[in-house]
Amino acid sequence: MKKILIPLLSVVLTMLACQGNKTAPAEGMAADTVDSLADTLALSEEERLLEEEPLSKAADELFDDFIFNFAGNRKLQLSRISFPLQVDRHGKLQTLQRDEWKTDNFFMRQGYYTIIFNSPKDRELANNTELQTATVERIYLNTHYVQQYVFNRVNGLWMLQKLNHQAVAKNPNASFLEFYQKFVSDSVFQRQSLASEMVFVGPDPDDDFNQMEGTITPEFWDGFAPEFPTRVLYNIIYGEPYKPSNQRIFIIRGIANGFEMELTFRKLGGDWKLVKIIT
């Protein structure tokens, strides 16, 4: 990895800004996915193919492989839910029968998804084939509401076994999520939440096979910032809930287009600040 001085990186970012090179994982990100009504749309050709292909045994090894199949395959989805499904609505327990379930495509319709990690070590859990539990979260920022889909391995197969509904305030990421909502909706607050110098790691414009590393200052942020999801986030917790931390690694990852951006936020002086960007 090539390290560069601030002046040179400033020139590179100025060039990107002049070219209007705002990186985004998919068109229309700002619109987000507001609810799960997308399952009423006609199946895409890709989804039809997913339904026709039997799930391989390997897809149950990594949770990421499984959840993409679960989200895109109606038949598989129904076969991997433990009915009657236990539902916890703010502490009130209910059950959901098979004929009451509506297909949930999760993030598949919007072309990207997000993940929040507490540390690089937590990120490594995504590649752990020995996981026994994983939770997919759909986070509604505007209504301060979270749906949690709790999956467990049963005889080697991932099964959805519980659905939780909770207020954002009850979520382990409550502090960061409240900060994030303001960060993406208030441009003045966003600029105030940038560290005075942010580490930047990205592709080297002079070498397609290398990356450059340096620091950028808030003055270049407007021409560089991605389009953030503003209404709905997704998160995957691999294993048990992560330990409390004053750091969050926020990842925006495109589906089938190779896009990925990683932003690291840390609490500095009691306030969340963006301290690192990797593209």
mmCIF file with all atom_site columns, N, CA, C and O in Angstrom, residues 50 55 59-60 62-73 76-77 104-108 113 134-136 149 151 158 160 236 238:
data_model
loop_
_atom_site.group_PDB
_atom_site.id
_atom_site.type_symbol
_atom_site.label_atom_id
_atom_site.label_alt_id
_atom_site.label_comp_id
_atom_site.label_asym_id
_atom_site.label_entity_id
_atom_site.label_seq_id
_atom_site.pdbx_PDB_ins_code
_atom_site.Cartn_x
_atom_site.Cartn_y
_atom_site.Cartn_z
_atom_site.occupancy
_atom_site.B_iso_or_equiv
_atom_site.pdbx_formal_charge
_atom_site.auth_seq_id
_atom_site.auth_comp_id
_atom_site.auth_asym_id
_atom_site.auth_atom_id
_atom_site.pdbx_PDB_model_num
ATOM 1   N N  . LEU A 1 50  ? -33.271 -18.655 -8.692 1.00 0.00 ? 50  LEU A N  1
ATOM 2   C CA . LEU A 1 50  ? -32.950 -19.078 -7.340 1.00 0.00 ? 50  LEU A CA 1
ATOM 3   C C  . LEU A 1 50  ? -33.946 -20.123 -6.839 1.00 0.00 ? 50  LEU A C  1
ATOM 4   O O  . LEU A 1 50  ? -33.580 -21.081 -6.175 1.00 0.00 ? 50  LEU A O  1
ATOM 5   N N  . LEU A 1 55  ? -30.903 -25.636 -2.838 1.00 0.00 ? 55  LEU A N  1
ATOM 6   C CA . LEU A 1 55  ? -29.867 -25.039 -2.000 1.00 0.00 ? 55  LEU A CA 1
ATOM 7   C C  . LEU A 1 55  ? -28.764 -26.055 -1.732 1.00 0.00 ? 55  LEU A C  1
ATOM 8   O O  . LEU A 1 55  ? -29.018 -27.169 -1.295 1.00 0.00 ? 55  LEU A O  1
ATOM 9   N N  . ALA A 1 59  ? -24.183 -23.716 1.271  1.00 0.00 ? 59  ALA A N  1
ATOM 10  C CA . ALA A 1 59  ? -24.862 -22.456 1.570  1.00 0.00 ? 59  ALA A CA 1
ATOM 11  C C  . ALA A 1 59  ? -25.228 -22.339 3.044  1.00 0.00 ? 59  ALA A C  1
ATOM 12  O O  . ALA A 1 59  ? -25.478 -21.240 3.533  1.00 0.00 ? 59  ALA A O  1
ATOM 13  N N  . ASP A 1 60  ? -25.268 -23.463 3.755  1.00 0.00 ? 60  ASP A N  1
ATOM 14  C CA . ASP A 1 60  ? -25.572 -23.424 5.183  1.00 0.00 ? 60  ASP A CA 1
ATOM 15  C C  . ASP A 1 60  ? -24.319 -23.253 6.031  1.00 0.00 ? 60  ASP A C  1
ATOM 16  O O  . ASP A 1 60  ? -24.414 -23.103 7.248  1.00 0.00 ? 60  ASP A O  1
ATOM 17  N N  . LEU A 1 62  ? -21.780 -20.742 5.634  1.00 0.00 ? 62  LEU A N  1
ATOM 18  C CA . LEU A 1 62  ? -21.651 -19.326 5.938  1.00 0.00 ? 62  LEU A CA 1
ATOM 19  C C  . LEU A 1 62  ? -23.035 -18.689 5.977  1.00 0.00 ? 62  LEU A C  1
ATOM 20  O O  . LEU A 1 62  ? -23.837 -18.863 5.055  1.00 0.00 ? 62  LEU A O  1
ATOM 21  N N  . PHE A 1 63  ? -23.297 -17.926 7.020  1.00 0.00 ? 63  PHE A N  1
ATOM 22  C CA . PHE A 1 63  ? -24.623 -17.326 7.148  1.00 0.00 ? 63  PHE A CA 1
ATOM 23  C C  . PHE A 1 63  ? -24.917 -16.371 5.995  1.00 0.00 ? 63  PHE A C  1
ATOM 24  O O  . PHE A 1 63  ? -26.056 -16.287 5.532  1.00 0.00 ? 63  PHE A O  1
ATOM 25  N N  . ASP A 1 64  ? -23.907 -15.636 5.522  1.00 0.00 ? 64  ASP A N  1
ATOM 26  C CA . ASP A 1 64  ? -24.126 -14.712 4.403  1.00 0.00 ? 64  ASP A CA 1
ATOM 27  C C  . ASP A 1 64  ? -24.671 -15.440 3.182  1.00 0.00 ? 64  ASP A C  1
ATOM 28  O O  . ASP A 1 64  ? -25.585 -14.956 2.506  1.00 0.00 ? 64  ASP A O  1
ATOM 29  N N  . ASP A 1 65  ? -24.109 -16.609 2.868  1.00 0.00 ? 65  ASP A N  1
ATOM 30  C CA . ASP A 1 65  ? -24.589 -17.383 1.724  1.00 0.00 ? 65  ASP A CA 1
ATOM 31  C C  . ASP A 1 65  ? -26.042 -17.798 1.942  1.00 0.00 ? 65  ASP A C  1
ATOM 32  O O  . ASP A 1 65  ? -26.870 -17.735 1.028  1.00 0.00 ? 65  ASP A O  1
ATOM 33  N N  . PHE A 1 66  ? -26.338 -18.216 3.149  1.00 0.00 ? 66  PHE A N  1
ATOM 34  C CA . PHE A 1 66  ? -27.697 -18.659 3.451  1.00 0.00 ? 66  PHE A CA 1
ATOM 35  C C  . PHE A 1 66  ? -28.696 -17.519 3.354  1.00 0.00 ? 66  PHE A C  1
ATOM 36  O O  . PHE A 1 66  ? -29.764 -17.659 2.731  1.00 0.00 ? 66  PHE A O  1
ATOM 37  N N  . ILE A 1 67  ? -28.407 -16.359 3.947  1.00 0.00 ? 67  ILE A N  1
ATOM 38  C CA . ILE A 1 67  ? -29.405 -15.294 4.023  1.00 0.00 ? 67  ILE A CA 1
ATOM 39  C C  . ILE A 1 67  ? -29.732 -14.748 2.638  1.00 0.00 ? 67  ILE A C  1
ATOM 40  O O  . ILE A 1 67  ? -30.871 -14.343 2.372  1.00 0.00 ? 67  ILE A O  1
ATOM 41  N N  . PHE A 1 68  ? -28.759 -14.754 1.718  1.00 0.00 ? 68  PHE A N  1
ATOM 42  C CA . PHE A 1 68  ? -29.064 -14.305 0.359  1.00 0.00 ? 68  PHE A CA 1
ATOM 43  C C  . PHE A 1 68  ? -30.029 -15.276 -0.316 1.00 0.00 ? 68  PHE A C  1
ATOM 44  O O  . PHE A 1 68  ? -30.940 -14.870 -1.036 1.00 0.00 ? 68  PHE A O  1
ATOM 45  N N  . ASN A 1 69  ? -29.842 -16.551 -0.102 1.00 0.00 ? 69  ASN A N  1
ATOM 46  C CA . ASN A 1 69  ? -30.774 -17.541 -0.646 1.00 0.00 ? 69  ASN A CA 1
ATOM 47  C C  . ASN A 1 69  ? -32.135 -17.443 0.042  1.00 0.00 ? 69  ASN A C  1
ATOM 48  O O  . ASN A 1 69  ? -33.176 -17.518 -0.608 1.00 0.00 ? 69  ASN A O  1
ATOM 49  N N  . PHE A 1 70  ? -32.129 -17.255 1.338  1.00 0.00 ? 70  PHE A N  1
ATOM 50  C CA . PHE A 1 70  ? -33.370 -17.138 2.109  1.00 0.00 ? 70  PHE A CA 1
ATOM 51  C C  . PHE A 1 70  ? -34.186 -15.940 1.639  1.00 0.00 ? 70  PHE A C  1
ATOM 52  O O  . PHE A 1 70  ? -35.418 -16.018 1.501  1.00 0.00 ? 70  PHE A O  1
ATOM 53  N N  . ALA A 1 71  ? -33.506 -14.809 1.370  1.00 0.00 ? 71  ALA A N  1
ATOM 54  C CA . ALA A 1 71  ? -34.196 -13.589 0.967  1.00 0.00 ? 71  ALA A CA 1
ATOM 55  C C  . ALA A 1 71  ? -34.713 -13.657 -0.472 1.00 0.00 ? 71  ALA A C  1
ATOM 56  O O  . ALA A 1 71  ? -35.704 -13.011 -0.812 1.00 0.00 ? 71  ALA A O  1
ATOM 57  N N  . GLY A 1 72  ? -34.052 -14.459 -1.316 1.00 0.00 ? 72  GLY A N  1
ATOM 58  C CA . GLY A 1 72  ? -34.423 -14.467 -2.731 1.00 0.00 ? 72  GLY A CA 1
ATOM 59  C C  . GLY A 1 72  ? -35.211 -15.672 -3.186 1.00 0.00 ? 72  GLY A C  1
ATOM 60  O O  . GLY A 1 72  ? -35.572 -15.767 -4.365 1.00 0.00 ? 72  GLY A O  1
ATOM 61  N N  . ASN A 1 73  ? -35.525 -16.585 -2.280 1.00 0.00 ? 73  ASN A N  1
ATOM 62  C CA . ASN A 1 73  ? -36.181 -17.822 -2.662 1.00 0.00 ? 73  ASN A CA 1
ATOM 63  C C  . ASN A 1 73  ? -37.392 -18.068 -1.758 1.00 0.00 ? 73  ASN A C  1
ATOM 64  O O  . ASN A 1 73  ? -37.256 -18.427 -0.591 1.00 0.00 ? 73  ASN A O  1
ATOM 65  N N  . LEU A 1 76  ? -37.736 -21.724 -0.343 1.00 0.00 ? 76  LEU A N  1
ATOM 66  C CA . LEU A 1 76  ? -36.737 -21.984 0.688  1.00 0.00 ? 76  LEU A CA 1
ATOM 67  C C  . LEU A 1 76  ? -37.104 -21.250 1.973  1.00 0.00 ? 76  LEU A C  1
ATOM 68  O O  . LEU A 1 76  ? -36.995 -21.809 3.068  1.00 0.00 ? 76  LEU A O  1
ATOM 69  N N  . GLN A 1 77  ? -37.543 -20.018 1.841  1.00 0.00 ? 77  GLN A N  1
ATOM 70  C CA . GLN A 1 77  ? -37.873 -19.216 3.006  1.00 0.00 ? 77  GLN A CA 1
ATOM 71  C C  . GLN A 1 77  ? -38.929 -19.905 3.868  1.00 0.00 ? 77  GLN A C  1
ATOM 72  O O  . GLN A 1 77  ? -38.781 -20.031 5.091  1.00 0.00 ? 77  GLN A O  1
ATOM 73  N N  . ASP A 1 104 ? -40.488 -12.203 2.741  1.00 0.00 ? 104 ASP A N  1
ATOM 74  C CA . ASP A 1 104 ? -39.678 -11.033 3.078  1.00 0.00 ? 104 ASP A CA 1
ATOM 75  C C  . ASP A 1 104 ? -38.391 -11.085 2.272  1.00 0.00 ? 104 ASP A C  1
ATOM 76  O O  . ASP A 1 104 ? -37.586 -11.993 2.448  1.00 0.00 ? 104 ASP A O  1
ATOM 77  N N  . ASN A 1 105 ? -38.212 -10.128 1.382  1.00 0.00 ? 105 ASN A N  1
ATOM 78  C CA . ASN A 1 105 ? -37.026 -10.098 0.529  1.00 0.00 ? 105 ASN A CA 1
ATOM 79  C C  . ASN A 1 105 ? -35.868 -9.316  1.139  1.00 0.00 ? 105 ASN A C  1
ATOM 80  O O  . ASN A 1 105 ? -34.827 -9.148  0.500  1.00 0.00 ? 105 ASN A O  1
ATOM 81  N N  . PHE A 1 106 ? -36.065 -8.817  2.366  1.00 0.00 ? 106 PHE A N  1
ATOM 82  C CA . PHE A 1 106 ? -35.016 -8.083  3.058  1.00 0.00 ? 106 PHE A CA 1
ATOM 83  C C  . PHE A 1 106 ? -34.432 -6.998  2.153  1.00 0.00 ? 106 PHE A C  1
ATOM 84  O O  . PHE A 1 106 ? -35.167 -6.209  1.586  1.00 0.00 ? 106 PHE A O  1
ATOM 85  N N  . PHE A 1 107 ? -33.101 -6.978  1.977  1.00 0.00 ? 107 PHE A N  1
ATOM 86  C CA . PHE A 1 107 ? -32.430 -5.914  1.228  1.00 0.00 ? 107 PHE A CA 1
ATOM 87  C C  . PHE A 1 107 ? -32.284 -6.215  -0.258 1.00 0.00 ? 107 PHE A C  1
ATOM 88  O O  . PHE A 1 107 ? -31.700 -5.433  -1.001 1.00 0.00 ? 107 PHE A O  1
ATOM 89  N N  . MET A 1 108 ? -32.806 -7.348  -0.740 1.00 0.00 ? 108 MET A N  1
ATOM 90  C CA . MET A 1 108 ? -32.548 -7.763  -2.115 1.00 0.00 ? 108 MET A CA 1
ATOM 91  C C  . MET A 1 108 ? -33.100 -6.784  -3.149 1.00 0.00 ? 108 MET A C  1
ATOM 92  O O  . MET A 1 108 ? -32.554 -6.648  -4.237 1.00 0.00 ? 108 MET A O  1
ATOM 93  N N  . TYR A 1 113 ? -26.742 -3.331  0.931  1.00 0.00 ? 113 TYR A N  1
ATOM 94  C CA . TYR A 1 113 ? -27.112 -3.519  2.324  1.00 0.00 ? 113 TYR A CA 1
ATOM 95  C C  . TYR A 1 113 ? -26.029 -2.927  3.207  1.00 0.00 ? 113 TYR A C  1
ATOM 96  O O  . TYR A 1 113 ? -24.949 -2.555  2.733  1.00 0.00 ? 113 TYR A O  1
ATOM 97  N N  . ALA A 1 134 ? -27.412 -16.204 14.459 1.00 0.00 ? 134 ALA A N  1
ATOM 98  C CA . ALA A 1 134 ? -27.177 -14.948 13.744 1.00 0.00 ? 134 ALA A CA 1
ATOM 99  C C  . ALA A 1 134 ? -28.489 -14.176 13.721 1.00 0.00 ? 134 ALA A C  1
ATOM 100 O O  . ALA A 1 134 ? -29.571 -14.771 13.661 1.00 0.00 ? 134 ALA A O  1
ATOM 101 N N  . THR A 1 135 ? -28.397 -12.865 13.757 1.00 0.00 ? 135 THR A N  1
ATOM 102 C CA . THR A 1 135 ? -29.592 -12.022 13.793 1.00 0.00 ? 135 THR A CA 1
ATOM 103 C C  . THR A 1 135 ? -29.523 -10.973 12.700 1.00 0.00 ? 135 THR A C  1
ATOM 104 O O  . THR A 1 135 ? -28.527 -10.248 12.591 1.00 0.00 ? 135 THR A O  1
ATOM 105 N N  . VAL A 1 136 ? -30.560 -10.902 11.890 1.00 0.00 ? 136 VAL A N  1
ATOM 106 C CA . VAL A 1 136 ? -30.681 -9.856  10.876 1.00 0.00 ? 136 VAL A CA 1
ATOM 107 C C  . VAL A 1 136 ? -31.584 -8.763  11.442 1.00 0.00 ? 136 VAL A C  1
ATOM 108 O O  . VAL A 1 136 ? -32.686 -9.045  11.921 1.00 0.00 ? 136 VAL A O  1
ATOM 109 N N  . TYR A 1 149 ? -34.623 -10.549 13.213 1.00 0.00 ? 149 TYR A N  1
ATOM 110 C CA . TYR A 1 149 ? -34.912 -11.904 12.745 1.00 0.00 ? 149 TYR A CA 1
ATOM 111 C C  . TYR A 1 149 ? -33.817 -12.810 13.299 1.00 0.00 ? 149 TYR A C  1
ATOM 112 O O  . TYR A 1 149 ? -32.662 -12.725 12.872 1.00 0.00 ? 149 TYR A O  1
ATOM 113 N N  . PHE A 1 151 ? -31.964 -16.222 13.773 1.00 0.00 ? 151 PHE A N  1
ATOM 114 C CA . PHE A 1 151 ? -31.738 -17.515 13.127 1.00 0.00 ? 151 PHE A CA 1
ATOM 115 C C  . PHE A 1 151 ? -30.839 -18.376 14.007 1.00 0.00 ? 151 PHE A C  1
ATOM 116 O O  . PHE A 1 151 ? -29.862 -17.884 14.590 1.00 0.00 ? 151 PHE A O  1
ATOM 117 N N  . TRP A 1 158 ? -29.758 -23.605 8.881  1.00 0.00 ? 158 TRP A N  1
ATOM 118 C CA . TRP A 1 158 ? -30.183 -22.322 9.435  1.00 0.00 ? 158 TRP A CA 1
ATOM 119 C C  . TRP A 1 158 ? -31.705 -22.234 9.388  1.00 0.00 ? 158 TRP A C  1
ATOM 120 O O  . TRP A 1 158 ? -32.320 -22.482 8.362  1.00 0.00 ? 158 TRP A O  1
ATOM 121 N N  . LEU A 1 160 ? -35.106 -19.740 10.824 1.00 0.00 ? 160 LEU A N  1
ATOM 122 C CA . LEU A 1 160 ? -35.620 -18.546 11.496 1.00 0.00 ? 160 LEU A CA 1
ATOM 123 C C  . LEU A 1 160 ? -36.508 -19.022 12.641 1.00 0.00 ? 160 LEU A C  1
ATOM 124 O O  . LEU A 1 160 ? -37.504 -19.703 12.419 1.00 0.00 ? 160 LEU A O  1
ATOM 125 N N  . ILE A 1 236 ? -26.392 -7.216  10.405 1.00 0.00 ? 236 ILE A N  1
ATOM 126 C CA . ILE A 1 236 ? -26.320 -8.644  10.717 1.00 0.00 ? 236 ILE A CA 1
ATOM 127 C C  . ILE A 1 236 ? -25.406 -8.815  11.914 1.00 0.00 ? 236 ILE A C  1
ATOM 128 O O  . ILE A 1 236 ? -24.259 -8.345  11.913 1.00 0.00 ? 236 ILE A O  1
ATOM 129 N N  . TYR A 1 238 ? -23.457 -11.508 13.875 1.00 0.00 ? 238 TYR A N  1
ATOM 130 C CA . TYR A 1 238 ? -22.973 -12.881 13.722 1.00 0.00 ? 238 TYR A CA 1
ATOM 131 C C  . TYR A 1 238 ? -22.633 -13.437 15.103 1.00 0.00 ? 238 TYR A C  1
ATOM 132 O O  . TYR A 1 238 ? -21.697 -12.977 15.759 1.00 0.00 ? 238 TYR A O  1
#
